[in-house]
Short mmCIF file of C-alpha atoms in Angstrom, two decimals:
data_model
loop_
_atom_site.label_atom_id
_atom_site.label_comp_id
_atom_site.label_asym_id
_atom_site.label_seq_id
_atom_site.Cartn_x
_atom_site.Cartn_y
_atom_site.Cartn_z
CA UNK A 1 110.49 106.84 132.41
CA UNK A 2 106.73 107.31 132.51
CA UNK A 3 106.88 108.87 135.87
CA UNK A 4 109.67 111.31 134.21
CA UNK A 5 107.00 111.95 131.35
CA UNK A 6 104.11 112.04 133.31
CA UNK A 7 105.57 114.82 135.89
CA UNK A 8 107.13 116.76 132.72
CA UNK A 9 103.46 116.99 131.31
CA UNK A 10 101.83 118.59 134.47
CA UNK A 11 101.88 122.61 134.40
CA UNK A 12 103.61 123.93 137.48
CA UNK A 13 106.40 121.18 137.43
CA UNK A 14 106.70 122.17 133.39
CA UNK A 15 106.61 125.73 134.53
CA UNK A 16 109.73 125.59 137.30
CA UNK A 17 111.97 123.35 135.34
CA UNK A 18 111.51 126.09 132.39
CA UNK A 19 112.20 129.03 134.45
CA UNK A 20 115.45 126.91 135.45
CA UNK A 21 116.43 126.46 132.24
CA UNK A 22 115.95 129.79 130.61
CA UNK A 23 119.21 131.74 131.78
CA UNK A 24 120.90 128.60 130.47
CA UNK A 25 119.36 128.24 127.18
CA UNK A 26 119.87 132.11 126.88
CA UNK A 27 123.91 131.87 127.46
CA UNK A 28 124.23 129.10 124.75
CA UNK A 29 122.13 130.89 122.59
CA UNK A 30 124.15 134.14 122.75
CA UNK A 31 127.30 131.91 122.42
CA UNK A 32 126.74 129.90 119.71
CA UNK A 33 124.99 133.41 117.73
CA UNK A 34 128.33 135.23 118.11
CA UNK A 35 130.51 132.18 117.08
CA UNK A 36 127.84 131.57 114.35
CA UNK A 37 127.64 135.45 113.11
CA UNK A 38 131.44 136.12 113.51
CA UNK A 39 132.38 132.76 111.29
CA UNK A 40 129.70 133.63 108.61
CA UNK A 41 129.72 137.41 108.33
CA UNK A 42 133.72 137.61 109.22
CA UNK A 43 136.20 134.47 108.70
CA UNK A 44 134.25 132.64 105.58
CA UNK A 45 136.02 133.57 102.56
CA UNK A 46 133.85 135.64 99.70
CA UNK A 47 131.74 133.43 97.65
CA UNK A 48 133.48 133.25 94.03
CA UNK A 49 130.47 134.00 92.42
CA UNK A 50 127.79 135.76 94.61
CA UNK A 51 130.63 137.95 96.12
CA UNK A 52 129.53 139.37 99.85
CA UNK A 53 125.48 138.47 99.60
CA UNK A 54 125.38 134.77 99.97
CA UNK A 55 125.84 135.65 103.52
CA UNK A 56 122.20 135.78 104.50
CA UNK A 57 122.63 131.76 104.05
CA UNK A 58 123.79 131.77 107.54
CA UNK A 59 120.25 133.39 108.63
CA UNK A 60 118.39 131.97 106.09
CA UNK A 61 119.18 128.80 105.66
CA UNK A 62 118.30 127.87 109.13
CA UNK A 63 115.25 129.63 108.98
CA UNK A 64 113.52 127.77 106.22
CA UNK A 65 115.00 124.66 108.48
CA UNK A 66 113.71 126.05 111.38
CA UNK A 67 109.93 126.63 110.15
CA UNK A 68 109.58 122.65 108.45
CA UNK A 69 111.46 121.56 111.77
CA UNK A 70 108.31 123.23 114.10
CA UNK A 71 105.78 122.36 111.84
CA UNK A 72 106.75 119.05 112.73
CA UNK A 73 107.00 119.10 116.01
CA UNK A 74 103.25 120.73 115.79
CA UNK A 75 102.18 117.55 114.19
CA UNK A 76 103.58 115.51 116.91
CA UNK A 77 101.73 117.60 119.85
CA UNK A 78 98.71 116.99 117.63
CA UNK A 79 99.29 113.18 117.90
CA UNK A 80 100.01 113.56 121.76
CA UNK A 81 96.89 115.66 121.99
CA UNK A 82 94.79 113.78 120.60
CA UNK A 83 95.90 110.24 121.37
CA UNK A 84 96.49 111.58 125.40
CA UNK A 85 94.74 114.82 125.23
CA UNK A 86 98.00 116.15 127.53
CA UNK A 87 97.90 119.80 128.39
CA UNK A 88 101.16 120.51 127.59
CA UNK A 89 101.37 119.45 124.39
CA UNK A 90 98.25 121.98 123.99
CA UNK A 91 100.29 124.55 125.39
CA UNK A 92 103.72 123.62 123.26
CA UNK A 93 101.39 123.49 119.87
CA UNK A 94 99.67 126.68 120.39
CA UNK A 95 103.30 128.61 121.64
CA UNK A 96 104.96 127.16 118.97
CA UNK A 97 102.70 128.22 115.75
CA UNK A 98 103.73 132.31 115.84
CA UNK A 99 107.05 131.24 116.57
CA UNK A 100 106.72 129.24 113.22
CA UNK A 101 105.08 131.43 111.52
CA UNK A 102 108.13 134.22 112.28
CA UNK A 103 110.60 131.44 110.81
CA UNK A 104 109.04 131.07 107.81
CA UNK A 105 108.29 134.99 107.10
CA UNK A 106 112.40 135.34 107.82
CA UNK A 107 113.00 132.61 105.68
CA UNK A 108 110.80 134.34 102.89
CA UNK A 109 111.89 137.83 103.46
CA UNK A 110 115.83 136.86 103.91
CA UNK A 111 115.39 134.60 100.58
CA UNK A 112 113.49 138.03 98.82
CA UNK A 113 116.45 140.37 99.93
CA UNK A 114 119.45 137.67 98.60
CA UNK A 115 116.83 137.38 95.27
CA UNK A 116 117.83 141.09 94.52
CA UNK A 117 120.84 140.83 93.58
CA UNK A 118 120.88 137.72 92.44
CA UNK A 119 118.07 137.41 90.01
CA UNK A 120 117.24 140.99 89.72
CA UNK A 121 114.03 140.96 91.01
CA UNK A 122 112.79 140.35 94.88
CA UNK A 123 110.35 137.90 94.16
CA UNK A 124 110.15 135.34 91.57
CA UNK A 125 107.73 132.41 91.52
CA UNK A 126 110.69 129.60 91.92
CA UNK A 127 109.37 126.11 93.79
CA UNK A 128 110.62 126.79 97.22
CA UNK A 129 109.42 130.22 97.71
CA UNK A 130 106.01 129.32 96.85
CA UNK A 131 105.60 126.37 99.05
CA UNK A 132 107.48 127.90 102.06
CA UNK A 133 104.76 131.15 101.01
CA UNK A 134 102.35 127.93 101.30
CA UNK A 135 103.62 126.86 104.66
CA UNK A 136 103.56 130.70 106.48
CA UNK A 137 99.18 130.27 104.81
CA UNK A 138 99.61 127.20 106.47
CA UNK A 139 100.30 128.58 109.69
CA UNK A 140 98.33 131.24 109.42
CA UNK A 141 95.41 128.94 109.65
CA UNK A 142 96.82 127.44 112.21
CA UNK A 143 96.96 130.60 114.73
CA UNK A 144 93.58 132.08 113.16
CA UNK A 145 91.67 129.05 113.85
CA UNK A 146 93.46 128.78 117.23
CA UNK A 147 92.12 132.54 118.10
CA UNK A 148 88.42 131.78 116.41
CA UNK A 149 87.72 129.38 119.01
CA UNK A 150 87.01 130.40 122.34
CA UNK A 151 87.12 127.30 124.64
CA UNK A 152 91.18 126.91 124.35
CA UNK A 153 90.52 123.18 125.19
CA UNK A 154 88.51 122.68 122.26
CA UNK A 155 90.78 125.13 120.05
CA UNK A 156 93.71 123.14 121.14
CA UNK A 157 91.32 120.00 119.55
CA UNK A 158 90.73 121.65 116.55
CA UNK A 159 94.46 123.13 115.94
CA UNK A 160 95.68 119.58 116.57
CA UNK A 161 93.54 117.89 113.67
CA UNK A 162 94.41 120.76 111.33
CA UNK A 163 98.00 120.36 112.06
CA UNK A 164 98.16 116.25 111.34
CA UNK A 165 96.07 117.53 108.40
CA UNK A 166 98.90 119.75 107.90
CA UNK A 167 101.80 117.24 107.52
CA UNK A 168 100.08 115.06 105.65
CA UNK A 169 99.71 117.60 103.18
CA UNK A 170 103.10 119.45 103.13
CA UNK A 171 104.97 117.02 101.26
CA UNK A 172 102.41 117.03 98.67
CA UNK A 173 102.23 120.65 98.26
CA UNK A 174 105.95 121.25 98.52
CA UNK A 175 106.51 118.14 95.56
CA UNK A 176 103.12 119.77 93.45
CA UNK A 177 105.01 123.40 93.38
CA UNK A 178 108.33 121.68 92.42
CA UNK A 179 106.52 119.83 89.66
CA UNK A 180 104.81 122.94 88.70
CA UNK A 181 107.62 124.74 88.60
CA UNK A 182 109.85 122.49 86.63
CA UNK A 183 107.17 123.37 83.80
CA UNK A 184 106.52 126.73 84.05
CA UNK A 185 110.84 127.13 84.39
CA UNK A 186 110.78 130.72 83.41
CA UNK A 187 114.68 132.20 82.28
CA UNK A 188 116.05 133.15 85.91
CA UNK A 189 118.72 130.68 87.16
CA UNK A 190 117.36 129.43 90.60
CA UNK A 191 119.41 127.00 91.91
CA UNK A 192 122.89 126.83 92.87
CA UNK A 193 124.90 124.13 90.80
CA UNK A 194 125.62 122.30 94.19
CA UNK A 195 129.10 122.85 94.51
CA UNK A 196 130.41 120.93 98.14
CA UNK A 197 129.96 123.81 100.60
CA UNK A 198 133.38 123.95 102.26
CA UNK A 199 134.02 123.65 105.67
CA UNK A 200 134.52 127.29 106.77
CA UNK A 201 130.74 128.21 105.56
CA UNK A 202 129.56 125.28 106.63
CA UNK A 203 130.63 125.22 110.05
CA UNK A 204 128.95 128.61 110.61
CA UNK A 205 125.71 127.68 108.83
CA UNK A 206 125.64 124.57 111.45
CA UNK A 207 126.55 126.39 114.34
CA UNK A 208 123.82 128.94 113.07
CA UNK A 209 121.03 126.33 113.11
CA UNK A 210 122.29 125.07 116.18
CA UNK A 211 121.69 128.53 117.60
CA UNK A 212 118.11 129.13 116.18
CA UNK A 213 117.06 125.21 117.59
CA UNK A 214 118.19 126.88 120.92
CA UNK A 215 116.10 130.11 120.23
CA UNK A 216 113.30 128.47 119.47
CA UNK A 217 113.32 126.13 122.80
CA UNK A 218 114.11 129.87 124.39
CA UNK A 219 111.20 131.54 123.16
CA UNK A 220 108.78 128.45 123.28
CA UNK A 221 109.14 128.49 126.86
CA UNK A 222 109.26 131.57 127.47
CA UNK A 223 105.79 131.29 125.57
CA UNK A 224 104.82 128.19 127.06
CA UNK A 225 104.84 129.65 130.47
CA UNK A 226 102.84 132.65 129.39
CA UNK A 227 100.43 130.39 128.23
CA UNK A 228 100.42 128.14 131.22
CA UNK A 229 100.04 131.32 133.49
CA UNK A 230 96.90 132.41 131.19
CA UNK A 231 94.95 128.94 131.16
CA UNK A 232 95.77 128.24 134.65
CA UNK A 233 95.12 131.55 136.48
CA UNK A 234 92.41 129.94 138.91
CA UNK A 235 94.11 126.99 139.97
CA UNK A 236 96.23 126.78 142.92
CA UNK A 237 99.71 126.43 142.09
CA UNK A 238 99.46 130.14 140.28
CA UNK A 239 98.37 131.84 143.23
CA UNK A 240 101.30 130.44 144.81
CA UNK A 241 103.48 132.30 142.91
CA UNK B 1 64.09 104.50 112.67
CA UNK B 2 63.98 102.11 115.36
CA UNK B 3 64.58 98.89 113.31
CA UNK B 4 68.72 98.40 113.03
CA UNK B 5 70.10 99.37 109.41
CA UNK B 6 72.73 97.84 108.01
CA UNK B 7 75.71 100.25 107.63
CA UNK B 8 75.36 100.48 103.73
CA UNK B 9 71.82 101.00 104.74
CA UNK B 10 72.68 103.61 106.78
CA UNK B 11 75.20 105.29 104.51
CA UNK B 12 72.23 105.09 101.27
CA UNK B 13 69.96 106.74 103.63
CA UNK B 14 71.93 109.48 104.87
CA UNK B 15 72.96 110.13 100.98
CA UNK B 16 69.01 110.05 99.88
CA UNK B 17 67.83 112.43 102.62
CA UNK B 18 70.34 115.09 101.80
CA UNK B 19 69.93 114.32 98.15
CA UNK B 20 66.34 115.10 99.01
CA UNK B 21 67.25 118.36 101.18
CA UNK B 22 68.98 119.81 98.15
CA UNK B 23 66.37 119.16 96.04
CA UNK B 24 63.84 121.05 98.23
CA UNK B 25 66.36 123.65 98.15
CA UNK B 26 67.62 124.33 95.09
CA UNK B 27 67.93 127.79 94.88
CA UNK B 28 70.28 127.76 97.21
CA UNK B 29 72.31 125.12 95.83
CA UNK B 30 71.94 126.97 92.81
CA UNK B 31 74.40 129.46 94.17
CA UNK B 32 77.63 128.39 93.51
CA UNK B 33 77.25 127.62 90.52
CA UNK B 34 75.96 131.03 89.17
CA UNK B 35 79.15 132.47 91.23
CA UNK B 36 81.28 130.14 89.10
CA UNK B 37 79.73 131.33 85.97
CA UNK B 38 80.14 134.89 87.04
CA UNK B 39 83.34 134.68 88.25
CA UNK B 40 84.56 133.44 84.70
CA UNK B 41 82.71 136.34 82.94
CA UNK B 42 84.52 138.74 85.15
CA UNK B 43 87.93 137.64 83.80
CA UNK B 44 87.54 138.71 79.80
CA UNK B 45 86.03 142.14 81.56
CA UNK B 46 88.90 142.58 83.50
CA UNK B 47 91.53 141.46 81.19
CA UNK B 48 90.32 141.98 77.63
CA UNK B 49 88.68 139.83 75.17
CA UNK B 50 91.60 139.04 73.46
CA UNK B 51 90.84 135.21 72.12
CA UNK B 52 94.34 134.22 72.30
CA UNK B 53 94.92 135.47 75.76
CA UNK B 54 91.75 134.32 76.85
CA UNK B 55 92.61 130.97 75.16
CA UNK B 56 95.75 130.41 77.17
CA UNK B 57 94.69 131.35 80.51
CA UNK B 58 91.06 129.86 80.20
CA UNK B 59 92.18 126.39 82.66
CA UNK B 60 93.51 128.45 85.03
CA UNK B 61 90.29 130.57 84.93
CA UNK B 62 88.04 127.80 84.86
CA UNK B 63 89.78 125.88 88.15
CA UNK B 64 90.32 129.27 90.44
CA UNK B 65 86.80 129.84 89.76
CA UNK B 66 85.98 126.23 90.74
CA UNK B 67 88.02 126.43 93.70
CA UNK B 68 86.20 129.63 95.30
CA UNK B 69 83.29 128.01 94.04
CA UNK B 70 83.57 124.75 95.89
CA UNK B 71 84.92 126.87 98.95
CA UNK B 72 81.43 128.57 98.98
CA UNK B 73 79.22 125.89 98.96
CA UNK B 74 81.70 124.30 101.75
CA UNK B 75 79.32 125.33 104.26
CA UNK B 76 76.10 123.34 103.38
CA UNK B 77 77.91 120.37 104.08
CA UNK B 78 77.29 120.11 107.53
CA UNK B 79 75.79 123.78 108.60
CA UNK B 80 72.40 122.74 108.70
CA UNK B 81 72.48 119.39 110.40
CA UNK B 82 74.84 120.99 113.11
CA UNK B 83 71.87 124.18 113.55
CA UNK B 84 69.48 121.41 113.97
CA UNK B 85 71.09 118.81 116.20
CA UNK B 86 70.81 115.72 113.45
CA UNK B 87 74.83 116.10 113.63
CA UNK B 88 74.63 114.88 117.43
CA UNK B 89 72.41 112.35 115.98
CA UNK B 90 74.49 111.11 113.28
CA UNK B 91 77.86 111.35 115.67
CA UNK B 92 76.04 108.99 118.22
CA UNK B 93 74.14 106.71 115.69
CA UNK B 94 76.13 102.77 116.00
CA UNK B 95 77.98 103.42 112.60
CA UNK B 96 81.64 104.47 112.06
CA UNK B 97 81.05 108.17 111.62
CA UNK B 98 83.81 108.45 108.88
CA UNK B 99 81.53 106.45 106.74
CA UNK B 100 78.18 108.62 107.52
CA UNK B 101 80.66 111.59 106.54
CA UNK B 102 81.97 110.15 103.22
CA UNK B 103 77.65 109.64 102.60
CA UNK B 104 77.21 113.30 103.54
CA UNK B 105 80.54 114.61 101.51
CA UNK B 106 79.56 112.50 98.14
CA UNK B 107 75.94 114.16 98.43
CA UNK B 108 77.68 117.46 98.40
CA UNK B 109 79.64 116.46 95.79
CA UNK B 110 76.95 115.62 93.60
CA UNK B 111 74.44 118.62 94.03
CA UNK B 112 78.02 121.63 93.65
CA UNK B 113 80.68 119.13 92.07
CA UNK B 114 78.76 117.43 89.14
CA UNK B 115 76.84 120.52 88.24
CA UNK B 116 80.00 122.20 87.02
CA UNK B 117 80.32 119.26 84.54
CA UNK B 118 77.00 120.65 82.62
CA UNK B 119 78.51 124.42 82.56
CA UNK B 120 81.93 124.36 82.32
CA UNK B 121 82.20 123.12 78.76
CA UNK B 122 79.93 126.11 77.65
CA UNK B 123 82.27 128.36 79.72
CA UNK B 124 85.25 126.81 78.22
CA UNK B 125 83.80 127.50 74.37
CA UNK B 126 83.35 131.06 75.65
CA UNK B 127 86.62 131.62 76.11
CA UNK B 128 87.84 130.04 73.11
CA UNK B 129 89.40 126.89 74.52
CA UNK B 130 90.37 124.73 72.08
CA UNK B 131 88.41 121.59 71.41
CA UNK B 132 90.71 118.88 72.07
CA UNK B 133 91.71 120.55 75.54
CA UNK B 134 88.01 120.59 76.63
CA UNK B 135 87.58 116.59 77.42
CA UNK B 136 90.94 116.83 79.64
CA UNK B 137 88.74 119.56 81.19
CA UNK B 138 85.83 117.43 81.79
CA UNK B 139 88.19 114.68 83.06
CA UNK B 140 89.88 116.71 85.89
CA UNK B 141 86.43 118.17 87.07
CA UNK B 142 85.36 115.09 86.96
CA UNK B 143 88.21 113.80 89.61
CA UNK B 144 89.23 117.16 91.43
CA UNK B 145 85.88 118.44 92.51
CA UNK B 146 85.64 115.36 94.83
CA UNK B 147 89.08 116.12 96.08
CA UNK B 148 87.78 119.63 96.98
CA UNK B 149 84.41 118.47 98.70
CA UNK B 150 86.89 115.91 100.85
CA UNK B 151 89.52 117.94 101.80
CA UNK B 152 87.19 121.06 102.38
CA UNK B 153 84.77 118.47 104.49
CA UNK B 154 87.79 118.84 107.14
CA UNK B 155 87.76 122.09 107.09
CA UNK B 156 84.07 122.91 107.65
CA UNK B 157 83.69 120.40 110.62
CA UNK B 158 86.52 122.43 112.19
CA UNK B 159 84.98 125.56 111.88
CA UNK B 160 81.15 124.75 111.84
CA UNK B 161 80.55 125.69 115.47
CA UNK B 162 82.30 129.27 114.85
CA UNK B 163 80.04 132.28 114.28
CA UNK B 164 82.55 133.68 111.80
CA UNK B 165 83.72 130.47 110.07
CA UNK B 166 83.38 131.85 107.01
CA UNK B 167 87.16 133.71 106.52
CA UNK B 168 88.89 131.03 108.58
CA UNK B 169 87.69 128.24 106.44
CA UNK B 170 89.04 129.95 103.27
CA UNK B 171 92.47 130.42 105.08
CA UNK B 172 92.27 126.69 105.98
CA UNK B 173 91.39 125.05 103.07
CA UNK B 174 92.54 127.35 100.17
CA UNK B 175 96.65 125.98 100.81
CA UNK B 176 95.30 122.62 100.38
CA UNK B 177 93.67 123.01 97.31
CA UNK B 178 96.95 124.03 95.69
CA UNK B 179 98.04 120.79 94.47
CA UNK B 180 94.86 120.07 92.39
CA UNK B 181 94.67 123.67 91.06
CA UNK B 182 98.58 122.64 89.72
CA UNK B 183 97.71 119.71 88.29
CA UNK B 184 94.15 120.07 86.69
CA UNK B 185 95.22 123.19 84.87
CA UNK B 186 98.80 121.89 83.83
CA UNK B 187 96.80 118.92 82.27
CA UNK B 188 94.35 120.93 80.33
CA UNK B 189 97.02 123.30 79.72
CA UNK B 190 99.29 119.57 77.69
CA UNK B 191 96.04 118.87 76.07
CA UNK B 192 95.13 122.25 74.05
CA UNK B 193 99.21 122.12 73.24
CA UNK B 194 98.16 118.36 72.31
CA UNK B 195 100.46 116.53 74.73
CA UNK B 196 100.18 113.66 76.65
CA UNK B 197 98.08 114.13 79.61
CA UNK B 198 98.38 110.98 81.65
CA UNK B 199 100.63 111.45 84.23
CA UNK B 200 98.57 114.71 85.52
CA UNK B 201 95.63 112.70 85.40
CA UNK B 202 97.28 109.76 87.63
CA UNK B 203 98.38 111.83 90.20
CA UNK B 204 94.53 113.96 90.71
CA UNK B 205 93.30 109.87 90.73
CA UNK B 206 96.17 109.54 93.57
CA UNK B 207 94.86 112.61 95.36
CA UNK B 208 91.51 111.42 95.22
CA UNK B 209 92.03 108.06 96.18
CA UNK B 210 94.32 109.33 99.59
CA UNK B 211 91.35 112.26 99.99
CA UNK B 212 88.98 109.59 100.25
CA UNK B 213 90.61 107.11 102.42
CA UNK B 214 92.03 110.07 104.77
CA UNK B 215 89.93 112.49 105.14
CA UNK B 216 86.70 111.25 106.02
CA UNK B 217 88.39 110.00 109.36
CA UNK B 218 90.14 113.68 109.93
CA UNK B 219 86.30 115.04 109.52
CA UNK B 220 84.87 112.45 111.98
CA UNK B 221 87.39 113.69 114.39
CA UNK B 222 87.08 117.33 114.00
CA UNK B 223 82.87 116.72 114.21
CA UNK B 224 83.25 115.26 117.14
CA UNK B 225 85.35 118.27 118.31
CA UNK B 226 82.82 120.80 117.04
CA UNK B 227 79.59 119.05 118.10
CA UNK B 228 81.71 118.70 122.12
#
């Protein structure tokens, strides 16, 4: 087990075993996408209400899931970082940030679009648009501090304390805005009275997160070995390549 | 200092010597505080003097301007002692660095936090805040300023050893300053309707009390980053 870990954390092993699994991870992505697009945007039924535009759920619903879900996993490289001070976990924290920054800007830009015709208006100052606008400030920080430093060992440091810093402070942001909000409830209905989602939009919302989890493992190492390539131009196993 | 001091020793000395530093200084410590004031008296220029507009957005006035304020003087904290190498000295002295930090932050606190006590009721007469609002006022200075010198202690000792720290820090620190901005201006904004306040107050003592405990540790670790 800690041999497995131990060879998973050094570079060029890291760096084969993604290349292997990249033409993989691409297939299932592009197979669960279509199955996910044609059930949402096709087969589920017209919502009652919102007619045709609930739709963007499929996209943006697993976007806003997507961009808490990597923040997370940021946090934990930070604890791996700086507990072990493991490269990779540098490498996975620093590739994953723009990726997480994207998710949340789709999240906010999907949720703006579906706010048209909904409320009338693209952007209005409900709970969960603030503190996912929050979150993208949040990893903002996160990527400029990353580029202010030039020693990417230290960066990787620094990045790693502000994103434990991070977590700790998401839940308190996300539950101030919501308490804010609740006061300053202005006359635009926000929130859907949950009605149970039935199965044939929910099975293509699942199948759509299922697809983004696998486009974000795509893309981080895609990233990843980018990154790897960049730190680790001098040593040996590179000019192997 | 040879002879061994005790670690309240320790932290009473550090506080006293930059007590002492911002005395010698105080022009520059000064600073913030006349941007605070002149942020406010932008606001009536920009928006009208209307009393009852002025009125009703005074708290949130008053708490942006104490926010960029506090991000301002940030800096200080730690700037000088990392130009001069006392930061080495105070990462390698025998003492749990998060304490020597929590010295340094409360000595911040008092020369930029506590001054804004002394002006911020005169700003808040300026703009016509009504009188029963202005203790609640007082109150959550009084228990969000340290909030901002702790959290924003994290942020400096990240960026201290950048050249151009200045722009990061503000993208760092401002998100985390949200919460207190929400809840120090929704409690002054209860007491000038004459509602109950307590529950705002509770939770800025909550955030205080977890700022305090937490983040004295996160700057100890990002110091010892910088000063590496």
């Amino acid at each position: 087990m800690f041999l497995w870990f131990h060879k998973l954390g050094s570079p060029p092993h890291f760096y084969r075993i993604a290349g292997k699994w990249i033409p993989w991870l691409t297939g299932i992505f592009l197979v669960l996408l279509v199955a996910g697009l044609y059930g949402g945007l096709i087969e589920a039924p017209p919502d009652y209400q919102q007619g045709e535009s609930y739709r963007i759920i499929f996209v943006h619903v697993p976007s806003a899931w997507m961009s808490l879900f990597i923040y997370v996993v940021m946090a934990i490289c930070g604890i791996v970082i700086i507990v072990w001070r493991m490269k990779l976990a540098e490498v996975v924290l620093i590739s994953s940030a723009p990726i997480g920054a994207s998710f949340t800007f789709l999240a906010l830009v999907t949720g703006s679009l579906w706010g048209k015709p909904m409320w009338g208006t693209y952007w209005v100052w409900d709970a969960r648009l603030t503190s996912e606008l929050i979150l993208l400030f949040l990893y903002l920080g996160v990527i400029g501090l990353h580029n202010a430093i030039e020693d990417k060992r230290v960066a990787a440091r620094a990045v790693a304390i502000l994103a434990l810093v991070g977590v700790v402070n998401i839940p308190i942001i996300h539950y101030s805005v919501e308490w804010w909000h609740s006061l300053h409830q202005g006359p635009t209905v926000t929130k859907f009275d949950k009605p149970s989602i039935h199965w044939s939009m929910l099975l293509p919302l699942l199948l759509m997160a299922l697809a983004f989890q696998v486009y974000y493992v795509l893309a981080l190492f895609h990233k990843c070995r980018v990154e790897l390539l960049q730190r680790e131009r001098n040593s040996k196993w590179v000019e192997e390549l | 200092m040879s002879s061994r001091l005790s670690l309240l020793q320790a932290f009473v000395f550090l506080l006293r010597r930059d007590l002492l530093l911002a005395f010698r200084n105080r022009a520059e410590y000064a600073m913030p505080l006349l941007f605070f004031v002149l942020v406010i008296t932008l606001f009536p220029l920009a928006l009208g003097a209307l009393p009852e507009l002025l009125a009703r957005i005074a708290p949130g006035i008053i708490w942006v301007a104490a926010l960029l304020a506090a991000m301002l003087s940030l800096d200080s904290i730690f700037r000088s002692d990392f130009d001069d190498g006392s930061l080495e000295q105070i990462l390698l002295s025998a003492h749990p660095v998060a304490i020597l930090v929590l010295a340094k932050v409360s000595a911040h606190w008092l020369v930029t936090g506590l001054p804004l006590l002394i002006v911020a009721p005169l700003l808040a007469e300026m703009l016509g805040m009504p009188g029963q609002a202005q203790a609640t006022l007082l109150l959550t200075i009084l228990i969000g300023t340290p909030i901002l010198s702790m959290v924003g202690a994290i942020g400096v000792a990240l960026t201290v050893g950048l050249r151009k720290g200045g722009i990061i820090l503000s993208l760092l620190v401002l998100p985390l300053y949200v919460p207190v901005l929400i809840f120090a201006a929704s409690a002054i904004e209860n007491a000038a309707m004459g509602f109950e306040v307590s529950a705002q107050i509770y939770m800025l003592l909550a955030f205080l009390l977890l700022s305090v405990s937490l983040s004295p540790w996160a700057t100890a670790a990002a110091l010892r980053m910088s000063a590496s």
